[in-house]
PDB file of C-alpha atoms in Angstrom:
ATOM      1  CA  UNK T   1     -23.808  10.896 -35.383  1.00  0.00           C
ATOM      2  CA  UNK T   2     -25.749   7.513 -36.099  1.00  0.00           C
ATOM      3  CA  UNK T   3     -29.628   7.418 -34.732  1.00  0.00           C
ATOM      4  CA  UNK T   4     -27.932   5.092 -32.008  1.00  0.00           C
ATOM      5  CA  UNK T   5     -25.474   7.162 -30.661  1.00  0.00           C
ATOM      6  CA  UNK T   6     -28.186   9.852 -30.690  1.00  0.00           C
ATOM      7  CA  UNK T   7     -30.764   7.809 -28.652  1.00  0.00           C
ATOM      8  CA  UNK T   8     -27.731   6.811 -26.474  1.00  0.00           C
ATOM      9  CA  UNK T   9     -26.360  10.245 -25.931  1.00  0.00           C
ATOM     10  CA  UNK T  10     -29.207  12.922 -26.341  1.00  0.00           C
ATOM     11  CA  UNK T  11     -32.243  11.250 -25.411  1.00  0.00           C
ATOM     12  CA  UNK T  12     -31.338   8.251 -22.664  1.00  0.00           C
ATOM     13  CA  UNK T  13     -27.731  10.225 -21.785  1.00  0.00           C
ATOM     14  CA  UNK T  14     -25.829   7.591 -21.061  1.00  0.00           C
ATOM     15  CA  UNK T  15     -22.297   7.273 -21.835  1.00  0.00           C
ATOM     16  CA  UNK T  16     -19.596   4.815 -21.975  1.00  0.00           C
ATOM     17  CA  UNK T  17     -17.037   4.366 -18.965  1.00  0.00           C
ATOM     18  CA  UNK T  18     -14.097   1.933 -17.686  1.00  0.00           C
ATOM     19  CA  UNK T  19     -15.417   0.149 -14.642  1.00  0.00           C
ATOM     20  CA  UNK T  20     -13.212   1.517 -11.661  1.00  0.00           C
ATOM     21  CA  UNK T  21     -11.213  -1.343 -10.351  1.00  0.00           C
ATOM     22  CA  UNK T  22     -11.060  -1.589  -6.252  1.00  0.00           C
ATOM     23  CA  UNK T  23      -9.226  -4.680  -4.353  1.00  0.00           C
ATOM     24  CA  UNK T  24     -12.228  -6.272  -3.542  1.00  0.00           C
ATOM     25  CA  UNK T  25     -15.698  -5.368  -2.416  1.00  0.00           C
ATOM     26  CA  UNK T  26     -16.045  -5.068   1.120  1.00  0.00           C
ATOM     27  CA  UNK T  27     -18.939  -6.162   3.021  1.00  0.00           C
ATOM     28  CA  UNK T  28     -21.241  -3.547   5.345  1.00  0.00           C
ATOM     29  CA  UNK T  29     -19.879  -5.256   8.226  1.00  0.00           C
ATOM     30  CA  UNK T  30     -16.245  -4.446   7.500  1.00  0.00           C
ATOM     31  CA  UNK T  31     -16.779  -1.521   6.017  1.00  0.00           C
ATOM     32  CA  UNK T  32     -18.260  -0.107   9.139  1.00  0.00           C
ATOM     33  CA  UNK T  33     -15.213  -2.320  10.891  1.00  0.00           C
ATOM     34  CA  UNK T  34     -13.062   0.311   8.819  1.00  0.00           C
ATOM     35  CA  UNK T  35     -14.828   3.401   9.633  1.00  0.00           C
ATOM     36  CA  UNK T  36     -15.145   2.498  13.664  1.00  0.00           C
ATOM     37  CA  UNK T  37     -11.324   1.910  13.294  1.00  0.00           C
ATOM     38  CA  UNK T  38     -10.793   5.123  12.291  1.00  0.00           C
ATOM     39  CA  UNK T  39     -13.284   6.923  14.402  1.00  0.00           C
ATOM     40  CA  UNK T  40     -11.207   5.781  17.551  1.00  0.00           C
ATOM     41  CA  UNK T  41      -7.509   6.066  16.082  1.00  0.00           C
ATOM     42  CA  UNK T  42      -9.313  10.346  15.148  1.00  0.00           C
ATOM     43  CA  UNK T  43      -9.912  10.284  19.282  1.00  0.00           C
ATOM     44  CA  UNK T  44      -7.319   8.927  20.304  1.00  0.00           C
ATOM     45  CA  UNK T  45      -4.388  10.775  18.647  1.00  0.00           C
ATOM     46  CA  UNK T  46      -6.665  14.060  19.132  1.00  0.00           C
ATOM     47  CA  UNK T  47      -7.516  14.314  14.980  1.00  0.00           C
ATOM     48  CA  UNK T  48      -4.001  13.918  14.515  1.00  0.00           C
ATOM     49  CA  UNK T  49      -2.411  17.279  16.447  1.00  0.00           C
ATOM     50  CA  UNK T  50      -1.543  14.528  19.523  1.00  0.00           C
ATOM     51  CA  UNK T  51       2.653  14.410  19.526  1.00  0.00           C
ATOM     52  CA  UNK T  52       1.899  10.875  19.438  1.00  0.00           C
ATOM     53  CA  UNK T  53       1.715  10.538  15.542  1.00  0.00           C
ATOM     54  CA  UNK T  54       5.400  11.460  15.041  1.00  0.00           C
ATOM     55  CA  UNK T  55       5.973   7.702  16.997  1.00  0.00           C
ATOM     56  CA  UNK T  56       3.746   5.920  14.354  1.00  0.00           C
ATOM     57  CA  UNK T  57       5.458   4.102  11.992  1.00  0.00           C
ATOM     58  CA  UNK T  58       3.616   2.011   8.701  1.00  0.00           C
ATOM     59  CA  UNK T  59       4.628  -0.786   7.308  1.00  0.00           C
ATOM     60  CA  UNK T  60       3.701  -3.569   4.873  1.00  0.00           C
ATOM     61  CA  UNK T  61       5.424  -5.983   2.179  1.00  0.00           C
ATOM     62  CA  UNK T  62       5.002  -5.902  -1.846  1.00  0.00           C
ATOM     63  CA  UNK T  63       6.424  -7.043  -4.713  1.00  0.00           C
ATOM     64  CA  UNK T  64       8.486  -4.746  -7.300  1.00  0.00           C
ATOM     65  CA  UNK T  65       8.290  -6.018 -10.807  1.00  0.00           C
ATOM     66  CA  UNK T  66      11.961  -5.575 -12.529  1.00  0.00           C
ATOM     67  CA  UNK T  67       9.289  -4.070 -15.202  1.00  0.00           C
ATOM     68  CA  UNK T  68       5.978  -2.430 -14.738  1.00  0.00           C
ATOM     69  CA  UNK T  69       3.574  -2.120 -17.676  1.00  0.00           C
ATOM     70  CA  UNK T  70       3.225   2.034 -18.464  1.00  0.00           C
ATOM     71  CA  UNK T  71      -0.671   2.967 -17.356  1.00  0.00           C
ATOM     72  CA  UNK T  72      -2.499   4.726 -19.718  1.00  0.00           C
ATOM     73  CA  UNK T  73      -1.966   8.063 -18.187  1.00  0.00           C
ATOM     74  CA  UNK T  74       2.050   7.576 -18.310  1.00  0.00           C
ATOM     75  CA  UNK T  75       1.536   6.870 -21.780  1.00  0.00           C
ATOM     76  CA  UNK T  76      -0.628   9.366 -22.988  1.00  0.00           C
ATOM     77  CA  UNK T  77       1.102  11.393 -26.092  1.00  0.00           C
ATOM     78  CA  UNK T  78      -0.489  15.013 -27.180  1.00  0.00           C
ATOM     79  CA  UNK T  79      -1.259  15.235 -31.147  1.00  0.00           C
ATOM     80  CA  UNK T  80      -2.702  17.575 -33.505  1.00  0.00           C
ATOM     81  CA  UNK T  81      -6.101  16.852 -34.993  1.00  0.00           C
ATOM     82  CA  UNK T  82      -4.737  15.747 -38.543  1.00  0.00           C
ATOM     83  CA  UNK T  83      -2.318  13.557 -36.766  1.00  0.00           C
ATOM     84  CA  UNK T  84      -3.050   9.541 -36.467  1.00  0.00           C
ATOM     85  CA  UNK T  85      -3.694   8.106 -32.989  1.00  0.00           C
ATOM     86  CA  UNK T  86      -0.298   6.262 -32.273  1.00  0.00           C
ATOM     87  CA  UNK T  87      -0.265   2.764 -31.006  1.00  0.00           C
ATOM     88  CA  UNK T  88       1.709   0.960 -28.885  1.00  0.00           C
ATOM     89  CA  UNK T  89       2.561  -3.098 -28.209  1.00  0.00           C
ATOM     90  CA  UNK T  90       1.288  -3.889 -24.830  1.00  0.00           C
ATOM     91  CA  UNK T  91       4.143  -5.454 -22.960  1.00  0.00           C
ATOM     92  CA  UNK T  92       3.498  -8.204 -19.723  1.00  0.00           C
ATOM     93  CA  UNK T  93       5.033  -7.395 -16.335  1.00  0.00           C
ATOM     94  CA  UNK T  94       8.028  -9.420 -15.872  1.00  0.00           C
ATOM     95  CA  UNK T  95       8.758 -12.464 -14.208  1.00  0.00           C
ATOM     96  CA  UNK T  96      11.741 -11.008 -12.255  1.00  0.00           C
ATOM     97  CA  UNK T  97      10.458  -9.971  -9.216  1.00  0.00           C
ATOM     98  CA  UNK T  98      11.545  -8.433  -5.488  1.00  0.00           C
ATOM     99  CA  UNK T  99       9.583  -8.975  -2.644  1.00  0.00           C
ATOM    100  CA  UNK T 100      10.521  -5.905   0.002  1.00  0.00           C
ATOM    101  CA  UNK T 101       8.723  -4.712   2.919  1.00  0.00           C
ATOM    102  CA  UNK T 102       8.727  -0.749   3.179  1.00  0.00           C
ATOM    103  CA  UNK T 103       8.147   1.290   6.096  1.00  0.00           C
ATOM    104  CA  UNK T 104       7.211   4.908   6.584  1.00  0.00           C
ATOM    105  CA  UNK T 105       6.811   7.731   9.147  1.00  0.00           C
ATOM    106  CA  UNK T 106       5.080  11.251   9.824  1.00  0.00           C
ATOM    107  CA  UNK T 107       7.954  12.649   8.114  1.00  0.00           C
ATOM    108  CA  UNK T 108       8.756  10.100   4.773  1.00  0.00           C
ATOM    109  CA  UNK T 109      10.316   6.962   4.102  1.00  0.00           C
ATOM    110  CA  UNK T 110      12.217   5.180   7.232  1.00  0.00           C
ATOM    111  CA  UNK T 111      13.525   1.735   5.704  1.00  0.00           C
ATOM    112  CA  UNK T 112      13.062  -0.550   3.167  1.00  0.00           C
ATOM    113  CA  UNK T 113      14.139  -4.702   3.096  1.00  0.00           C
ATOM    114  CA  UNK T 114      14.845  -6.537   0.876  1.00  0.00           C
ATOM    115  CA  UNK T 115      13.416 -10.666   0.993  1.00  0.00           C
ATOM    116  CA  UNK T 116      15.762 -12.419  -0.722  1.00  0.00           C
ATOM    117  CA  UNK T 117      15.323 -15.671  -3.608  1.00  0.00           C
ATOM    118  CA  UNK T 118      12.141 -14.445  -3.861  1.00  0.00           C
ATOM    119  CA  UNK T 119      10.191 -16.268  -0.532  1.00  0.00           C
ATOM    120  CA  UNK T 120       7.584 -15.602   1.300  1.00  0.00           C
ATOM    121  CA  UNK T 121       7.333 -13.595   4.447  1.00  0.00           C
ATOM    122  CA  UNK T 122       7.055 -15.401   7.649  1.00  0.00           C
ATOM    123  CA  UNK T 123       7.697 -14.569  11.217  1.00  0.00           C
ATOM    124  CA  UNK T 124      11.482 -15.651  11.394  1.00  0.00           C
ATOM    125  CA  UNK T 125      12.142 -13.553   8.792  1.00  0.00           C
ATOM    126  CA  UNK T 126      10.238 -10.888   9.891  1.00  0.00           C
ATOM    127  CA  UNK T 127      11.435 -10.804  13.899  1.00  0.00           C
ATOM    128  CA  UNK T 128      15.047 -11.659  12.829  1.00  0.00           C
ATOM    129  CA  UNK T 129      15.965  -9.138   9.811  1.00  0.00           C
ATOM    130  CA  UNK T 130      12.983  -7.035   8.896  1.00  0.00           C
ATOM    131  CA  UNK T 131      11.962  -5.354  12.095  1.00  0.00           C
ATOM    132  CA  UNK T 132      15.392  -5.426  13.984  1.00  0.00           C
ATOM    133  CA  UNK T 133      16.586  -3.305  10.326  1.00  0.00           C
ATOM    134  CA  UNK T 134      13.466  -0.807  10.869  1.00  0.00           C
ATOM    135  CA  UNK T 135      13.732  -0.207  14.775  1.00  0.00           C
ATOM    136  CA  UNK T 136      17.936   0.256  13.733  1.00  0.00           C
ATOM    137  CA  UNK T 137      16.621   2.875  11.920  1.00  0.00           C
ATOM    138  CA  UNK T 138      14.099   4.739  13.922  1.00  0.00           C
ATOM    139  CA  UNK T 139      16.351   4.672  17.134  1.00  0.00           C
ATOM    140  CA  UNK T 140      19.791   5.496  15.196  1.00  0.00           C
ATOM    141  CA  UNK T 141      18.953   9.218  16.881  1.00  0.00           C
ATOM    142  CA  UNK T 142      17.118   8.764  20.323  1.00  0.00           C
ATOM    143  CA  UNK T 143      18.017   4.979  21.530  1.00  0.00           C
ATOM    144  CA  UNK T 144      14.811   5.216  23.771  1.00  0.00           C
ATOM    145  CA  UNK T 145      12.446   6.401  21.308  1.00  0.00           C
ATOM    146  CA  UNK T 146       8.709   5.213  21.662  1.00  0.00           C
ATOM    147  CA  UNK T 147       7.615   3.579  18.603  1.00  0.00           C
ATOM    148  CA  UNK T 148       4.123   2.847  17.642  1.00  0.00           C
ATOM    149  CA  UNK T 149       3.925   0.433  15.191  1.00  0.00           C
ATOM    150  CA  UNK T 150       1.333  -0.383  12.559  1.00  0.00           C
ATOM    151  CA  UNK T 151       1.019  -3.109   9.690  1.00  0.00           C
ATOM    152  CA  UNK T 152      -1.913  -5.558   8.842  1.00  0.00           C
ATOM    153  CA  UNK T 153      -3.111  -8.598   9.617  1.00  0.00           C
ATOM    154  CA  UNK T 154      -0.813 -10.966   8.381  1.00  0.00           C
ATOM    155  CA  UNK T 155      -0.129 -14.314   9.874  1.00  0.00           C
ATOM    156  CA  UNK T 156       3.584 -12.528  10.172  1.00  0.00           C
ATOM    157  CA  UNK T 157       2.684  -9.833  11.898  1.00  0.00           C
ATOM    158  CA  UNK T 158      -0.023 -11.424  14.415  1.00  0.00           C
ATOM    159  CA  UNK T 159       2.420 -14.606  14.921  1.00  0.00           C
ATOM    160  CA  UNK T 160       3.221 -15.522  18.738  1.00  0.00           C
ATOM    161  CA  UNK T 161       6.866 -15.030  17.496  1.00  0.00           C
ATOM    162  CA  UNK T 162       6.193 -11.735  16.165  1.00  0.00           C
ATOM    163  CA  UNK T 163       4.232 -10.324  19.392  1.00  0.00           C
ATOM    164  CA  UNK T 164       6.614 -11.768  21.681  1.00  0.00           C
ATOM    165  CA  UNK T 165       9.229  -9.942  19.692  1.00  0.00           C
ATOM    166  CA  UNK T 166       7.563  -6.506  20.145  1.00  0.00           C
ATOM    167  CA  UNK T 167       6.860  -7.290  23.835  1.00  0.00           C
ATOM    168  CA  UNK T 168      10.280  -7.721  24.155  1.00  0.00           C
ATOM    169  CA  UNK T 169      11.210  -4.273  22.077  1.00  0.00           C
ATOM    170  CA  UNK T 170       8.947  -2.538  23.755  1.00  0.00           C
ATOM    171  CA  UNK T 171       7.055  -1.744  20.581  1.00  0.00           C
ATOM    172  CA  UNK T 172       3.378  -0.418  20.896  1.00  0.00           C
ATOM    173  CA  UNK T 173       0.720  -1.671  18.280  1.00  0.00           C
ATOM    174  CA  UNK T 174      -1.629   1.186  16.614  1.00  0.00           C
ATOM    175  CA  UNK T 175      -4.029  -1.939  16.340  1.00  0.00           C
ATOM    176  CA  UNK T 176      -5.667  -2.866  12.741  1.00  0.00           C
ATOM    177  CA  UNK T 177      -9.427  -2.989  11.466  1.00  0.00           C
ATOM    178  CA  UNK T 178     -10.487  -7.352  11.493  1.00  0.00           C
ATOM    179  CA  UNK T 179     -10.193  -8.713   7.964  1.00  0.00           C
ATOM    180  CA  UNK T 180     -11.429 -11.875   6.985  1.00  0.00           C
ATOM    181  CA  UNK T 181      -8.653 -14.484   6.006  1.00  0.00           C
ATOM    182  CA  UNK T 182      -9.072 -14.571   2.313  1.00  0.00           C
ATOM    183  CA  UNK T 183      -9.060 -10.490   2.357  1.00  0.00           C
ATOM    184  CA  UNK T 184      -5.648 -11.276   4.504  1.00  0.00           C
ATOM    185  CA  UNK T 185      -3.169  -9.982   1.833  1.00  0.00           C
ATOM    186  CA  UNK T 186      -5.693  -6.603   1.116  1.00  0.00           C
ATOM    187  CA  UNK T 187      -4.829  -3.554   3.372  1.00  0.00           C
ATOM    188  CA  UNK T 188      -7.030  -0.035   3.632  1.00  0.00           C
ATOM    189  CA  UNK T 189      -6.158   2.901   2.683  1.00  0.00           C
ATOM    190  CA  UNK T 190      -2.598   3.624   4.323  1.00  0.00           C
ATOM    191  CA  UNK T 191      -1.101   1.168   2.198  1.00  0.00           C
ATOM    192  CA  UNK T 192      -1.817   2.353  -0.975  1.00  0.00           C
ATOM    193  CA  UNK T 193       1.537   4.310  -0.880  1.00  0.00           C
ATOM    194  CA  UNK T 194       2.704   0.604  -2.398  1.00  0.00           C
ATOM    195  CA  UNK T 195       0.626   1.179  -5.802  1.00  0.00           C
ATOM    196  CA  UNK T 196       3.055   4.572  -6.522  1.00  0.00           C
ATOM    197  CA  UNK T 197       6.495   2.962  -5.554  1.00  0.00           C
ATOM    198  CA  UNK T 198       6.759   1.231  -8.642  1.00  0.00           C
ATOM    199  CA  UNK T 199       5.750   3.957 -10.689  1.00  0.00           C
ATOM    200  CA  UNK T 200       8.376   6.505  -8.708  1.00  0.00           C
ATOM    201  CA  UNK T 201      11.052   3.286  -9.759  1.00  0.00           C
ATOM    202  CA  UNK T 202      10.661   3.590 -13.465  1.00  0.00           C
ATOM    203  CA  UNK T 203      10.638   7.637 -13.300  1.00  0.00           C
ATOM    204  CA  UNK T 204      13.892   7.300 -11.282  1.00  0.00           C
ATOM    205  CA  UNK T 205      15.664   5.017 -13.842  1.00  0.00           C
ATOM    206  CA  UNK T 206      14.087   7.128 -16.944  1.00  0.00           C
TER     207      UNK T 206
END
């Protein structure tokens, strides 16, 4: 061990990390926004043992890469101590893409949709194909069946089209915590689910 590393690690014991990347840093204001949000959604549906819950339905868009990078962990090899350290050629996400909106329950995966020639979402889309596809599929069982519905903030989702749409449906709104319009496209935590489904794509084709 070099005097540095010695200094470094015995006497001023610090050591050397990989910064831990979030989607953006998040003001006290909406922070608290976030935590107020889910004080009253804990009251509401009685810390989750109200019935209610099994009516709530998620949902938000992302796009699937036709190839995802490996992480670090997915590539991590074991070897003996006399072995080399293998490397590997760091290969770009692709260009092919799928935009799809995916929607989930209390008890798994409900739908997904496909946006096709790679568009945006907007309202028409969204009120004409997406939702009518979802609701299909909730209601296939019980034709009356309350639905609760949340997603984010989008300019989709909070269009007059769109609300008019669920009016009409009869579809509740669980209600989302305000985000400020350049944060539009970043969701809390009940999205995440998105950041596994391409992983869970590539173990299904392995």
């Amino acid at each position: 061990m070099t005097s540095i590393n010695k200094i470094l690690h015995e006497h001023l014991s610090v050591k050397k990390i990989c910064s831990r990347w979030i989607p953006h840093n998040l003001t006290n204001a909406q922070k608290k926004a976030r935590v107020d949000w889910c004080k009253e959604m804990l009251e509401k549906y009685i810390q989750g043992t109200s019935k209610a819950v099994y009516n709530i339905y998620t949902g938000d868009e992302s796009w699937i890469y036709a190839y995802e990078p490996e992480t670090k962990q997915q590539s991590t090899v074991w070897v003996f101590q006399d072995e080399a350290k293998p490397t590997k050629v760091v290969r770009g996400r692709s260009t092919s893409k799928q935009m799809i909106a995916c929607f989930f329950g209390i008890n798994g995966h409900v739908a997904t949709v496909a946006l096709e020639q790679r568009r945006t979402v907007n309202s028409e889309w969204y009120t004409t194909i997406c939702l009518p596809e979802v609701i299909g599929e909730i209601r296939k069982k019980q034709k009356n069946r309350r639905i609760i519905l949340h997603h984010d903030n989008a300019s989709s989702h909070t269009s007059t089209q769109t609300k008019a749409f669920l009016t009409e449906r009869k579809i509740e709104l669980m209600g989302h915590p305000p985000i400020k319009e350049k944060y539009r496209r970043v969701t809390p935590h009940c999205f995440s689910v998105f950041i596994l489904i391409p992983i869970e794509i590539i173990r299904n084709c392995e």
